[in-house]
Short mmCIF file of C-alpha atoms in Angstrom, two decimals:
data_model
loop_
_atom_site.label_atom_id
_atom_site.label_comp_id
_atom_site.label_asym_id
_atom_site.label_seq_id
_atom_site.Cartn_x
_atom_site.Cartn_y
_atom_site.Cartn_z
CA MET A 540 -184.39 216.49 -69.26
CA LYS A 541 -184.21 219.94 -71.08
CA ILE A 542 -180.55 221.39 -70.11
CA LEU A 543 -179.43 225.14 -71.09
CA ILE A 544 -175.41 224.84 -71.47
CA THR A 545 -173.93 228.27 -71.58
CA GLY A 546 -170.29 228.80 -73.35
CA GLY A 547 -172.01 225.98 -75.62
CA ALA A 548 -169.95 226.31 -78.44
CA GLY A 549 -166.99 226.34 -76.79
CA TYR A 550 -163.98 223.98 -76.00
CA LEU A 551 -165.92 221.83 -73.38
CA GLY A 552 -169.41 223.21 -74.42
CA SER A 553 -169.31 221.42 -77.93
CA ILE A 554 -168.13 218.22 -76.86
CA LEU A 555 -170.48 218.51 -73.41
CA SER A 556 -173.55 219.11 -76.05
CA ALA A 557 -172.97 216.58 -78.24
CA GLN A 558 -172.57 214.33 -75.05
CA LEU A 559 -175.95 215.39 -73.89
CA MET A 560 -178.16 215.18 -77.09
CA LYS A 561 -176.90 210.87 -77.59
CA ALA A 562 -178.35 210.54 -74.15
CA GLY A 563 -181.61 211.87 -75.09
CA HIS A 564 -181.93 214.90 -73.16
CA GLU A 565 -182.48 218.41 -75.27
CA VAL A 566 -179.88 220.40 -75.11
CA ARG A 567 -180.17 224.56 -75.54
CA VAL A 568 -177.11 226.57 -76.01
CA PHE A 569 -176.52 229.81 -74.81
CA ASP A 570 -173.63 231.57 -76.95
CA SER A 571 -172.12 234.56 -78.11
CA LEU A 572 -170.07 232.48 -80.49
CA MET A 573 -166.87 234.88 -79.01
CA TYR A 574 -165.10 232.22 -81.21
CA GLY A 575 -167.70 231.09 -84.08
CA GLY A 576 -170.21 228.92 -84.39
CA GLU A 577 -168.89 225.57 -86.37
CA SER A 578 -168.24 223.55 -83.39
CA LEU A 579 -172.36 223.54 -83.33
CA LEU A 580 -172.46 222.45 -86.77
CA ALA A 581 -173.07 218.91 -86.18
CA LEU A 582 -176.22 219.50 -83.83
CA ALA A 583 -177.85 222.29 -85.49
CA GLY A 584 -181.19 221.19 -86.73
CA GLN A 585 -181.32 218.14 -85.11
CA LYS A 586 -184.93 217.32 -82.64
CA GLY A 587 -183.75 218.36 -78.68
CA PHE A 588 -181.26 220.93 -79.52
CA GLU A 589 -181.73 224.85 -79.54
CA PHE A 590 -179.95 227.74 -80.17
CA HIS A 591 -179.90 231.22 -78.44
CA ARG A 592 -177.36 233.75 -79.41
CA GLY A 593 -176.69 235.53 -76.85
CA ASP A 594 -173.88 237.57 -74.17
CA VAL A 595 -174.50 236.10 -70.23
CA ARG A 596 -174.59 240.21 -69.79
CA ASP A 597 -177.39 240.74 -71.53
CA GLY A 598 -180.05 240.34 -68.18
CA ALA A 599 -183.50 239.60 -71.11
CA ALA A 600 -181.70 237.29 -73.01
CA VAL A 601 -180.47 235.25 -69.91
CA LYS A 602 -184.23 235.65 -68.63
CA ALA A 603 -185.18 233.96 -71.56
CA ALA A 604 -182.85 231.63 -72.04
CA VAL A 605 -183.62 229.94 -68.43
CA HIS A 606 -187.14 230.14 -69.27
CA GLY A 607 -188.34 226.42 -69.42
CA VAL A 608 -185.52 224.63 -68.89
CA ASP A 609 -184.77 221.42 -65.73
CA SER A 610 -181.27 221.82 -65.82
CA VAL A 611 -177.69 224.43 -66.39
CA VAL A 612 -175.02 224.07 -66.71
CA HIS A 613 -172.85 227.63 -66.80
CA LEU A 614 -169.62 226.81 -68.55
CA ALA A 615 -169.62 230.84 -70.52
CA SER A 616 -167.01 232.93 -69.03
CA ILE A 617 -163.72 234.52 -69.98
CA VAL A 618 -161.38 231.51 -69.10
CA GLY A 619 -158.07 231.27 -68.32
CA ASP A 620 -155.27 233.67 -66.99
CA PRO A 621 -154.31 235.75 -69.35
CA ALA A 622 -157.25 235.76 -71.24
CA CYS A 623 -158.73 237.84 -67.60
CA ALA A 624 -155.65 239.95 -67.77
CA ARG A 625 -156.16 241.39 -70.93
CA ASP A 626 -158.89 242.57 -69.85
CA PRO A 627 -159.73 242.41 -66.02
CA GLN A 628 -163.30 244.52 -66.40
CA LEU A 629 -164.52 242.43 -68.58
CA ALA A 630 -163.34 238.98 -66.49
CA ARG A 631 -165.06 240.30 -63.36
CA ALA A 632 -168.25 241.08 -65.68
CA ILE A 633 -168.59 237.61 -67.50
CA ASN A 634 -167.22 235.71 -64.94
CA LEU A 635 -168.36 237.39 -61.44
CA ASP A 636 -171.34 240.12 -62.22
CA ALA A 637 -173.47 237.94 -65.16
CA SER A 638 -172.59 234.66 -62.79
CA LEU A 639 -174.54 235.81 -60.36
CA ASN A 640 -177.46 237.31 -61.69
CA LEU A 641 -176.79 233.81 -63.80
CA ILE A 642 -177.54 231.68 -60.60
CA ALA A 643 -180.81 234.82 -59.88
CA GLU A 644 -182.77 234.18 -62.37
CA ALA A 645 -182.31 230.28 -62.65
CA GLN A 646 -183.79 230.13 -58.97
CA SER A 647 -186.43 232.68 -60.08
CA ALA A 648 -186.71 230.26 -63.06
CA GLY A 649 -187.63 227.16 -60.79
CA VAL A 650 -184.70 225.23 -61.89
CA GLY A 651 -183.83 222.16 -60.26
CA ARG A 652 -180.17 221.42 -60.70
CA PHE A 653 -177.36 223.79 -61.97
CA VAL A 654 -173.77 222.88 -62.28
CA PHE A 655 -170.73 225.38 -62.18
CA ALA A 656 -167.61 224.73 -64.18
CA SER A 657 -164.64 226.11 -62.12
CA THR A 658 -161.04 225.38 -61.76
CA CYS A 659 -158.57 223.27 -59.44
CA SER A 660 -155.91 226.50 -60.48
CA ASN A 661 -158.22 228.19 -57.19
CA TYR A 662 -156.13 226.10 -55.23
CA GLY A 663 -153.05 228.32 -56.07
CA LYS A 664 -149.98 228.48 -55.34
CA MET A 665 -149.80 224.83 -51.76
CA VAL A 666 -147.07 225.16 -49.64
CA ASP A 667 -146.57 221.60 -49.86
CA THR A 668 -147.05 219.98 -52.95
CA SER A 669 -146.22 215.90 -51.28
CA VAL A 670 -150.05 217.00 -49.83
CA LEU A 671 -152.57 216.00 -52.42
CA ALA A 672 -155.36 219.23 -52.25
CA THR A 673 -158.86 217.58 -51.24
CA GLU A 674 -162.13 219.37 -51.96
CA GLU A 675 -161.99 220.45 -48.31
CA SER A 676 -158.38 222.51 -48.72
CA GLU A 677 -157.69 226.60 -48.65
CA LEU A 678 -158.42 227.91 -51.53
CA ARG A 679 -155.45 230.34 -52.77
CA PRO A 680 -156.19 232.03 -56.02
CA VAL A 681 -153.26 234.09 -57.30
CA SER A 682 -154.80 235.40 -60.15
CA LEU A 683 -157.80 236.79 -61.68
CA TYR A 684 -159.58 234.51 -63.28
CA ALA A 685 -159.74 231.65 -60.21
CA GLU A 686 -160.72 235.11 -57.24
CA THR A 687 -164.03 235.29 -60.11
CA LYS A 688 -164.38 231.15 -59.84
CA VAL A 689 -164.36 231.57 -55.83
CA GLY A 690 -166.62 234.30 -55.89
CA VAL A 691 -169.14 232.09 -57.76
CA GLU A 692 -168.24 229.24 -55.66
CA LYS A 693 -169.41 231.31 -52.60
CA GLN A 694 -172.29 232.43 -53.87
CA LEU A 695 -173.51 228.51 -54.79
CA MET A 696 -172.83 226.90 -51.70
CA SER A 697 -174.20 228.72 -49.42
CA LEU A 698 -177.92 228.60 -51.29
CA PRO A 699 -179.96 225.67 -49.64
CA PRO A 700 -180.50 222.24 -51.29
CA LYS A 701 -183.39 222.82 -52.47
CA PRO A 702 -185.39 223.89 -54.96
CA MET A 703 -182.55 223.92 -56.96
CA ALA A 704 -179.58 221.48 -56.38
CA ALA A 705 -176.47 223.68 -57.51
CA THR A 706 -172.86 221.40 -57.65
CA VAL A 707 -169.49 223.36 -58.56
CA THR A 708 -166.98 221.27 -60.67
CA ARG A 709 -163.06 222.00 -60.10
CA PHE A 710 -162.03 220.51 -63.30
CA SER A 711 -158.29 219.53 -64.16
CA THR A 712 -156.45 221.72 -66.61
CA LEU A 713 -158.31 219.71 -69.92
CA TYR A 714 -156.81 218.54 -73.09
CA GLY A 715 -157.62 216.53 -75.92
CA LEU A 716 -159.92 217.29 -79.48
CA SER A 717 -162.87 219.32 -79.74
CA PRO A 718 -165.09 220.83 -82.40
CA ARG A 719 -163.44 224.03 -81.50
CA MET A 720 -160.41 223.47 -80.87
CA ARG A 721 -157.61 224.81 -79.00
CA PHE A 722 -153.56 225.02 -78.99
CA ASP A 723 -153.66 227.44 -75.94
CA LEU A 724 -154.18 224.56 -73.50
CA THR A 725 -150.51 223.01 -72.32
CA VAL A 726 -151.13 219.38 -73.94
CA ASN A 727 -152.56 220.98 -76.63
CA GLU A 728 -149.63 223.60 -77.29
CA PHE A 729 -146.58 221.07 -76.27
CA THR A 730 -147.99 218.82 -78.35
CA MET A 731 -148.42 220.93 -81.63
CA GLU A 732 -145.72 223.09 -81.03
CA MET A 733 -143.31 219.67 -81.02
CA LEU A 734 -145.07 218.13 -83.90
CA VAL A 735 -145.45 221.14 -86.67
CA ARG A 736 -142.85 223.40 -86.01
CA ARG A 737 -140.31 221.14 -84.39
CA LYS A 738 -139.47 223.43 -81.24
CA LEU A 739 -140.65 224.06 -78.40
CA VAL A 740 -139.79 226.94 -75.10
CA VAL A 741 -141.13 225.46 -72.17
CA TYR A 742 -140.73 228.08 -68.88
CA GLY A 743 -140.83 226.70 -65.33
CA GLU A 744 -140.92 222.36 -66.19
CA GLN A 745 -140.92 221.93 -61.88
CA PHE A 746 -144.64 222.48 -60.97
CA TRP A 747 -146.98 220.31 -60.30
CA ARG A 748 -150.93 220.62 -62.16
CA PRO A 749 -153.54 218.06 -63.20
CA TYR A 750 -154.56 217.28 -66.46
CA VAL A 751 -157.92 215.45 -67.28
CA HIS A 752 -159.63 214.96 -71.06
CA VAL A 753 -162.19 217.48 -72.16
CA ARG A 754 -164.19 214.16 -72.85
CA ASP A 755 -163.68 212.68 -68.93
CA ALA A 756 -164.74 216.44 -68.33
CA ALA A 757 -167.80 216.85 -70.22
CA ARG A 758 -169.29 212.63 -68.57
CA ALA A 759 -168.29 214.27 -65.03
CA VAL A 760 -170.87 216.78 -65.91
CA ALA A 761 -173.36 214.56 -67.12
CA MET A 762 -172.52 211.42 -64.33
CA ILE A 763 -174.11 215.24 -62.10
CA LEU A 764 -177.03 215.69 -63.91
CA GLU A 765 -178.01 212.66 -64.18
CA THR A 766 -177.37 211.32 -60.20
CA ASN A 767 -179.76 212.08 -57.62
CA THR A 768 -179.81 215.46 -56.74
CA GLU A 769 -179.29 213.83 -52.95
CA LEU A 770 -175.78 213.41 -53.88
CA VAL A 771 -174.99 216.29 -55.58
CA ALA A 772 -176.54 218.94 -54.22
CA GLY A 773 -174.37 221.49 -52.57
CA GLN A 774 -171.27 219.33 -53.18
CA VAL A 775 -168.18 220.19 -54.77
CA PHE A 776 -166.01 217.55 -56.93
CA ASN A 777 -162.78 217.88 -58.21
CA VAL A 778 -162.90 216.44 -61.97
CA GLY A 779 -159.59 214.10 -62.92
CA ASP A 780 -157.83 211.72 -61.46
CA THR A 781 -155.40 211.32 -58.66
CA GLY A 782 -152.86 209.73 -61.22
CA GLU A 783 -152.84 212.19 -63.36
CA ASN A 784 -151.47 215.00 -61.96
CA TYR A 785 -147.81 215.65 -63.80
CA ARG A 786 -145.06 218.38 -64.15
CA LYS A 787 -143.76 219.69 -67.62
CA ALA A 788 -141.11 217.35 -67.64
CA ASP A 789 -143.48 214.88 -67.50
CA LEU A 790 -145.58 216.04 -70.03
CA LEU A 791 -142.44 216.24 -72.30
CA GLU A 792 -141.73 213.26 -71.08
CA LEU A 793 -144.59 211.19 -72.87
CA ILE A 794 -145.01 213.90 -75.79
CA ARG A 795 -141.30 212.92 -76.86
CA LYS A 796 -142.26 208.92 -77.36
CA HIS A 797 -144.50 210.18 -79.94
CA ILE A 798 -142.57 213.36 -81.05
CA PRO A 799 -138.82 212.66 -80.66
CA ASP A 800 -136.89 215.13 -82.51
CA ALA A 801 -138.11 217.93 -81.64
CA GLU A 802 -135.72 220.64 -80.46
CA VAL A 803 -136.92 221.51 -76.83
CA LYS A 804 -135.67 224.24 -74.45
CA THR A 805 -136.66 225.05 -71.18
CA VAL A 806 -136.33 227.75 -69.23
CA ALA A 807 -135.33 228.11 -65.51
CA LYS A 808 -138.05 229.81 -63.71
CA ALA A 809 -137.76 229.54 -59.47
CA GLU A 810 -141.19 230.91 -58.76
CA ASP A 811 -145.05 229.45 -60.48
CA PRO A 812 -147.98 231.34 -58.61
CA ARG A 813 -149.46 227.56 -58.99
CA ASP A 814 -148.50 224.25 -57.97
CA TYR A 815 -150.60 221.85 -56.90
CA ARG A 816 -151.26 218.68 -57.08
CA VAL A 817 -154.96 217.30 -56.76
CA SER A 818 -156.89 214.42 -55.36
CA PHE A 819 -159.97 213.38 -56.88
CA GLU A 820 -160.78 211.02 -54.84
CA ARG A 821 -164.53 212.39 -53.69
CA ILE A 822 -165.96 212.41 -56.71
CA ARG A 823 -164.79 208.50 -57.79
CA ARG A 824 -165.45 207.29 -54.17
CA GLN A 825 -169.21 209.64 -54.24
CA LEU A 826 -170.11 209.00 -57.79
CA GLY A 827 -168.13 205.99 -59.38
CA TYR A 828 -166.45 208.20 -61.74
CA THR A 829 -163.04 207.27 -63.53
CA ILE A 830 -161.46 208.91 -66.29
CA THR A 831 -161.67 206.84 -70.30
CA ARG A 832 -158.13 208.74 -70.93
CA ARG A 833 -154.77 209.57 -69.91
CA VAL A 834 -152.80 212.51 -71.09
CA LYS A 835 -150.40 210.08 -73.52
CA ASP A 836 -154.02 209.07 -75.32
CA GLY A 837 -154.12 212.93 -75.89
CA VAL A 838 -150.89 213.16 -77.02
CA ALA A 839 -151.40 210.39 -79.47
CA GLU A 840 -155.30 211.79 -80.99
CA ILE A 841 -153.98 214.86 -81.38
CA ALA A 842 -150.60 214.22 -82.76
CA SER A 843 -152.82 211.59 -85.82
CA ALA A 844 -155.63 214.57 -86.06
CA LEU A 845 -152.29 216.99 -86.76
CA GLU A 846 -150.43 214.10 -89.15
CA ALA A 847 -154.01 214.01 -90.96
CA GLY A 848 -153.92 216.65 -91.73
CA LEU A 849 -157.85 217.56 -89.98
CA ILE A 850 -156.68 220.62 -88.36
CA SER A 851 -155.30 222.43 -91.63
CA ASP A 852 -153.94 225.61 -89.54
CA PRO A 853 -152.99 225.23 -86.21
CA SER A 854 -151.73 229.02 -86.28
CA ASN A 855 -155.28 230.23 -86.89
CA PRO A 856 -157.06 232.92 -83.89
CA VAL A 857 -159.57 230.96 -83.54
CA HIS A 858 -157.54 228.00 -81.92
CA TYR A 859 -156.44 229.93 -78.89
CA ASN A 860 -158.64 231.88 -76.51
CA VAL A 861 -155.44 234.43 -76.32
CA GLN A 862 -152.68 235.04 -79.36
CA PRO A 863 -149.40 233.58 -78.20
#
């Protein structure tokens, strides 16, 4: 296939681009390079790889980007609650308005598959976290980021299954090493702070989230692209593993096994707008998807890379969507 990846230079996109190239697909990345393009240097110049620099709000650039591709993977967005809260107008313009236009342009261009990166944070604050959220559970977005994702989901799921097979992936919180490394994601942040700075302040250690390695997230997208469209058209898939729902207190326990001497201060927080545990049975049952890495593996690989000096300056702004 010839596959367009919007946001292909990002944390997930750079991993996915490399995986799809290795699998023999042609990849066209469309990215504004907000955080630089170094993550794509290993792919640049390879046969079957194209790069289009552009903004998803630019209609003409989007039209050119979707021309001649078989599939679209839409990752480009202002990612996370803090980044969206910093500039709500920009977040709506990119995450919602530009996404809806991309969908329309993909339809007009005759694209056969469209995979949209959404989030498990759409489940918001669950009434009872002893009950796992499924793809059929009520969506309770409590942030602008989640609201924009739900808006795009609704548009995609209203489309007929043909001629463009649309699929939504609700990702768990990502972690792990990537060519565009991030240290503003919980597992990555906690590991780096405890190893490099030897101290960490944690707020609301009792609230639940699911986690998935960035490489396993990319594998899920690749699997959807390579699966018969009848099995994925009009489908929503939570991406992760049911056993990988954790509280922050659980994460600290895992990280302390690698970094036992860090000073950790926990600050009580009675309320958190997001508190959810998620089931990943559908993607396992329907697609045969299983993860290859668990949080403990991600902690080990991040700690190893930092100790080896492979990431020279974890404080570099390029590693953060919003500066701490």
